[in-house]
Coordinates of C-alpha atoms in Angstrom, one line a residue:
M137 CA -35.0 44.7 51.8
E138 CA -37.8 45.5 54.2
K139 CA -38.3 48.8 55.3
V140 CA -37.3 49.4 58.9
T141 CA -40.6 50.3 61.2
M142 CA -41.3 51.6 64.8
N143 CA -41.7 47.8 65.8
D144 CA -38.3 46.7 64.9
I145 CA -36.8 50.2 66.7
A146 CA -38.8 49.3 69.7
E147 CA -37.7 45.4 69.4
A148 CA -34.0 46.1 69.1
L149 CA -34.4 48.5 72.4
N150 CA -36.8 46.4 74.9
I151 CA -39.0 48.6 74.7
S152 CA -42.4 49.7 73.5
R153 CA -43.4 51.0 70.1
V154 CA -45.5 53.8 71.9
T155 CA -42.2 55.2 73.6
V156 CA -40.4 54.9 70.2
S157 CA -43.5 57.0 69.2
R158 CA -43.0 59.7 71.9
A159 CA -39.7 59.9 71.1
F160 CA -39.8 60.7 67.5
N161 CA -43.3 63.0 68.1
N162 CA -40.9 65.0 70.8
Q163 CA -43.9 64.1 73.6
S164 CA -43.6 63.7 77.3
G165 CA -42.7 60.5 79.3
V166 CA -39.0 59.7 77.8
S167 CA -36.2 60.6 79.4
E168 CA -33.4 62.4 77.2
I169 CA -31.3 59.4 77.7
L170 CA -33.7 57.0 76.2
K171 CA -34.0 59.5 73.1
E172 CA -31.1 59.5 72.2
Q173 CA -30.4 55.7 72.8
I174 CA -33.8 55.7 70.1
F175 CA -32.1 57.8 67.9
T176 CA -29.1 56.3 67.5
K177 CA -30.3 52.6 67.0
A178 CA -33.0 54.4 64.8
N179 CA -30.0 55.8 62.4
E180 CA -28.3 52.9 62.7
M181 CA -30.8 50.0 61.1
G182 CA -32.1 53.0 58.5
Y183 CA -35.0 54.4 59.7
A184 CA -36.4 56.0 56.6
K185 CA -38.7 58.5 58.5
F186 CA -35.8 59.5 60.9
P187 CA -36.4 62.9 62.5
Y188 CA -34.2 65.6 60.5
Q189 CA -33.2 67.1 63.2
F190 CA -31.4 64.3 64.5
V191 CA -29.5 62.9 61.6
E192 CA -27.6 65.6 61.5
S193 CA -25.8 64.9 64.7
P194 CA -24.1 61.3 64.3
I195 CA -22.2 62.0 67.6
Q196 CA -24.2 60.8 70.7
K197 CA -24.7 63.2 73.2
E198 CA -23.2 63.5 76.8
H199 CA -25.9 63.3 79.5
T200 CA -25.0 64.2 83.1
V201 CA -26.5 62.3 86.4
S202 CA -26.7 63.7 89.7
L203 CA -24.7 61.6 92.7
I204 CA -26.5 63.4 95.8
V205 CA -24.4 62.6 99.0
S206 CA -24.4 64.3 102.6
R207 CA -21.4 63.3 104.2
P208 CA -18.4 64.6 102.1
D209 CA -15.8 62.4 104.6
S210 CA -17.4 59.4 103.4
T211 CA -15.4 56.2 104.5
L212 CA -13.7 54.2 101.9
F213 CA -17.2 51.6 101.1
W214 CA -18.8 54.6 100.3
T215 CA -16.0 55.6 97.9
N216 CA -15.8 52.7 96.2
I217 CA -19.2 52.6 95.4
I218 CA -19.2 55.9 94.0
H219 CA -16.2 55.1 92.0
R220 CA -17.5 51.8 90.4
M221 CA -20.7 53.2 89.5
A222 CA -18.8 56.2 87.7
Q223 CA -16.9 54.0 85.8
E224 CA -20.0 51.7 85.0
L225 CA -22.0 55.4 83.4
L226 CA -19.2 56.3 81.3
K227 CA -19.9 53.5 79.2
Y228 CA -22.9 54.7 78.6
N229 CA -21.4 58.2 77.6
I230 CA -23.3 59.5 81.2
N231 CA -21.0 61.8 83.3
L232 CA -21.7 61.9 86.9
L233 CA -22.1 65.1 89.1
Y234 CA -21.6 65.0 92.6
T235 CA -24.5 67.0 94.7
Y236 CA -23.9 67.7 97.9
V237 CA -26.9 67.9 100.7
P238 CA -26.2 68.6 104.7
S239 CA -26.0 65.7 107.1
I240 CA -28.8 67.7 109.2
Y241 CA -31.6 69.3 107.8
T242 CA -32.1 73.3 109.0
R243 CA -35.4 75.2 108.6
G244 CA -35.3 76.8 105.0
F245 CA -33.0 74.7 103.2
M246 CA -33.2 74.5 99.7
L247 CA -32.0 71.8 97.0
P248 CA -29.2 72.9 94.8
S249 CA -30.8 74.5 92.0
I250 CA -28.9 71.7 89.6
L251 CA -31.6 69.1 90.7
L252 CA -34.4 71.7 89.9
N253 CA -33.7 73.4 86.6
G254 CA -33.7 70.1 84.3
S255 CA -29.9 69.9 84.1
V256 CA -29.5 66.4 85.1
D257 CA -31.1 63.4 83.6
G258 CA -31.7 61.2 86.6
I259 CA -30.1 61.2 90.2
I260 CA -28.4 58.5 92.4
I261 CA -28.9 59.1 96.4
V262 CA -27.0 57.1 98.4
N263 CA -25.7 58.0 102.2
V264 CA -28.4 60.2 102.5
Y265 CA -30.5 59.7 105.8
T266 CA -32.1 62.7 106.6
P267 CA -35.9 62.4 106.4
E268 CA -36.8 66.1 105.6
I269 CA -34.3 65.8 102.9
L270 CA -35.1 62.7 101.2
E271 CA -38.8 63.9 101.0
M272 CA -37.9 66.7 99.2
I273 CA -35.3 64.3 96.7
N274 CA -38.7 62.1 96.3
C275 CA -40.5 64.3 94.8
L276 CA -38.1 65.7 92.2
P277 CA -39.2 64.6 88.8
I278 CA -36.7 62.7 87.6
P279 CA -35.6 59.0 87.6
K280 CA -34.3 58.5 90.9
I281 CA -32.8 55.3 92.3
F282 CA -32.0 55.0 96.2
L283 CA -29.2 52.8 97.7
D284 CA -31.3 52.4 101.6
T285 CA -33.4 55.4 102.6
V286 CA -34.8 55.8 106.3
P287 CA -37.7 53.3 107.7
S288 CA -40.2 56.3 107.7
L289 CA -40.0 56.4 104.0
S290 CA -41.5 53.3 102.7
E291 CA -41.9 51.6 99.3
Q292 CA -45.7 53.1 99.2
K293 CA -44.2 56.3 99.5
L294 CA -40.9 56.2 97.3
M295 CA -40.8 57.9 93.7
G296 CA -38.2 55.7 92.9
D297 CA -36.1 52.7 92.8
L298 CA -35.3 51.3 95.7
I299 CA -31.7 49.0 96.2
L300 CA -31.1 47.5 99.5
I301 CA -28.2 45.9 101.2
E302 CA -29.6 42.4 102.5
G303 CA -29.9 43.1 106.6
Y304 CA -32.4 40.6 108.0
Q305 CA -31.2 37.3 107.2
A306 CA -27.7 38.5 107.4
E307 CA -27.9 39.7 110.5
W308 CA -30.0 36.2 111.6
N309 CA -26.9 34.0 110.5
I310 CA -24.3 36.4 112.3
T311 CA -26.3 36.0 115.6
K312 CA -26.9 32.4 114.8
I313 CA -22.9 32.1 114.9
L314 CA -22.2 33.5 118.0
I315 CA -25.1 31.3 119.5
Q316 CA -23.6 28.0 118.2
K317 CA -20.4 29.6 119.8
G318 CA -21.8 29.4 123.2
H319 CA -22.7 33.0 124.1
T320 CA -26.3 33.3 125.4
N321 CA -25.6 37.5 126.7
I322 CA -25.6 39.2 123.3
G323 CA -26.2 42.7 123.1
F324 CA -27.0 44.8 119.9
L325 CA -25.3 48.5 119.1
G326 CA -26.3 50.7 116.4
D327 CA -28.8 53.6 115.4
I328 CA -31.6 51.6 114.1
N329 CA -33.7 54.7 112.7
Y330 CA -31.0 55.7 111.3
A331 CA -31.4 53.8 108.0
R332 CA -33.9 51.1 107.1
T333 CA -30.9 48.5 106.3
N334 CA -29.9 49.2 110.5
A335 CA -33.4 48.7 111.5
E336 CA -33.7 45.0 109.4
R337 CA -30.4 44.8 111.1
Y338 CA -32.1 45.0 114.6
R339 CA -35.1 42.8 113.8
G340 CA -32.9 39.9 112.3
Y341 CA -30.7 39.9 115.8
C342 CA -33.9 39.6 117.7
D343 CA -35.7 36.9 115.7
C344 CA -32.6 34.7 115.9
M345 CA -32.2 35.1 119.7
Q346 CA -35.9 34.6 119.9
S347 CA -36.1 31.7 118.0
H348 CA -33.3 30.1 120.1
G349 CA -35.3 31.0 123.3
L350 CA -32.6 33.4 124.7
S351 CA -33.5 36.9 126.3
I352 CA -33.1 40.4 125.1
H353 CA -31.3 42.6 127.8
P354 CA -31.9 46.1 127.0
E355 CA -29.6 47.1 129.1
Y356 CA -27.4 45.5 126.2
C357 CA -28.7 47.1 123.3
L358 CA -27.7 50.8 122.3
T359 CA -30.5 51.3 119.4
K360 CA -31.1 54.8 120.2
A361 CA -30.9 58.2 117.9
I362 CA -27.2 58.7 117.6
G363 CA -25.6 61.4 116.3
V364 CA -23.6 61.7 112.9
F365 CA -20.7 63.1 114.6
S366 CA -20.9 61.7 117.7
Y367 CA -21.0 57.7 117.2
E368 CA -17.8 57.1 119.3
R369 CA -18.5 59.8 122.2
E370 CA -21.9 58.2 122.7
L371 CA -21.0 54.5 122.4
R372 CA -18.3 55.2 125.1
T373 CA -20.9 56.8 127.7
F374 CA -23.2 53.9 126.8
L375 CA -20.6 51.4 127.8
D376 CA -19.3 53.3 130.5
S377 CA -22.9 53.1 132.2
L378 CA -22.6 49.1 132.0
T379 CA -22.9 47.5 135.5
T380 CA -22.4 44.3 133.8
W381 CA -21.4 42.6 130.1
P382 CA -23.0 40.6 127.6
T383 CA -20.1 37.6 126.4
A384 CA -20.7 39.3 122.7
F385 CA -21.8 42.8 120.9
V386 CA -23.6 42.5 117.3
C387 CA -22.9 45.5 116.0
V388 CA -24.5 47.5 113.2
S389 CA -21.5 48.4 111.0
D390 CA -17.6 47.4 110.9
Y391 CA -17.6 51.2 111.2
V392 CA -19.7 50.8 115.2
A393 CA -17.2 47.9 115.8
H394 CA -14.3 49.5 115.5
F395 CA -14.8 52.1 118.0
V396 CA -16.1 49.6 120.5
Q397 CA -13.0 47.5 120.0
I398 CA -10.9 50.6 120.7
Y399 CA -12.6 50.7 124.2
I400 CA -12.6 47.1 125.1
D401 CA -8.5 47.8 124.1
E402 CA -8.1 50.3 126.4
K403 CA -10.4 49.2 129.2
A404 CA -9.1 45.0 129.0
K405 CA -7.7 45.3 132.4
Q406 CA -11.6 46.3 133.6
L407 CA -14.0 43.9 131.8
P408 CA -14.7 41.3 133.4
H409 CA -14.5 38.6 130.5
P410 CA -13.3 38.9 126.9
I411 CA -15.9 40.8 125.0
V412 CA -16.9 39.1 121.3
L413 CA -17.8 41.4 118.1
T414 CA -19.3 41.1 115.1
G415 CA -19.8 43.9 112.1
F416 CA -21.6 44.2 108.6
D417 CA -20.1 45.9 105.3
N418 CA -16.6 44.2 105.4
T419 CA -14.6 47.4 104.3
G420 CA -11.2 46.3 105.7
E421 CA -10.4 49.8 105.9
F422 CA -10.7 49.4 110.0
T423 CA -7.4 47.7 110.5
N424 CA -8.3 46.9 114.7
I425 CA -11.0 44.4 113.3
A426 CA -10.2 43.7 109.9
G427 CA -10.1 39.9 109.7
H428 CA -10.8 39.5 113.3
I429 CA -14.3 39.5 113.6
I430 CA -17.3 38.1 112.1
T431 CA -19.0 40.4 109.2
A432 CA -20.9 40.7 106.6
N433 CA -19.4 40.8 103.0
V434 CA -20.6 43.8 100.8
S435 CA -19.4 43.8 97.4
T436 CA -18.9 47.4 96.6
E437 CA -17.6 46.8 92.7
L438 CA -21.0 44.8 92.1
L439 CA -23.7 47.0 94.2
G440 CA -22.0 50.6 92.3
R441 CA -22.7 48.5 89.1
R442 CA -25.6 47.8 90.2
L443 CA -26.7 51.2 90.9
A444 CA -25.5 52.5 87.9
L445 CA -27.5 50.0 85.5
Q446 CA -30.8 50.6 87.4
L447 CA -30.6 53.7 86.5
V448 CA -29.8 53.5 82.8
F449 CA -32.8 51.2 83.1
R450 CA -35.0 53.2 85.0
T451 CA -34.6 56.2 82.6
Q452 CA -35.1 54.0 79.5
H453 CA -38.8 52.9 81.1
P454 CA -39.7 55.5 82.8
D455 CA -43.2 54.1 83.2
A456 CA -42.0 50.9 84.5
P457 CA -43.3 49.8 88.3
Y458 CA -40.9 50.8 90.6
E459 CA -38.6 48.1 91.6
L460 CA -37.5 47.3 95.3
T461 CA -33.9 45.1 95.0
F462 CA -32.1 43.5 97.9
I463 CA -27.9 42.9 97.5
A464 CA -27.6 39.5 99.4
P465 CA -24.1 40.0 101.0
S466 CA -21.9 36.8 102.5
I467 CA -21.2 35.9 106.2
V468 CA -17.4 36.2 106.7
H469 CA -16.4 34.1 109.4
F470 CA -13.0 34.6 110.8
P471 CA -11.0 32.6 113.1

């Protein structure tokens, strides 16, 4: 029987021989998760020069990654993603630790010590949209996976992998459906500086309108910064200010659409004509719009699993170029 070499171990794990050598020699550049996988595979293959200190521990060590979130009152959309993520990470003996950061940055804020003291092997960032806090997280020397980010934190600045729900083409297609139904005056509702996906959805709406020769009326668009906890109030203030109405609104999310639908239902007798709404996410949790509006269906189970697997890849390949991945939603066109 031929003796097992470091090349054999590297090929079995689809990594480089240099990475295997670094792990055996306890050199930097290899995550703890990947080290454990290398040691386990070497032991399984009967590698003769397997480091003695690891032979004594046949049980795979548990690892911990931090899930950084900023809104403990997250909707079902986010909790479904997180639940599926935790399930997938468990297959790799990885525990998911919740780490909360505030939704609003205040002077003197410091990241929780758990992110600074080497206790976690990687981090996944979801539902965090405060630029100052994201900049602090971005500088951490830990494998990082971002689900969305703010427009100001471009790929050139990002020191981690970025997964985005594709928004430009999806919103372009949603807007096109409205146009095909005969709508020519279409507004847009949603803070476009809050998240990169919001900005891309707005761009998709604008480009579709312009490509069909339709004017974008600023008076029908609410795109300014909107407070995280004041969406309903600010939407109502905007809608109250309208002297004329479009026939349809493209809403940046189902969350926004359901607030607008509440307003429309309350003011139905005062409105000049019926108003059609579209959304994004298709969470199903907002019963006043679920199954009634055009929206983009995002598979939260697939997204959660994808985030987990991307983190596993990143810990196995710490030197690989950072990746930008778009997850394309499908358009749900209810009658």
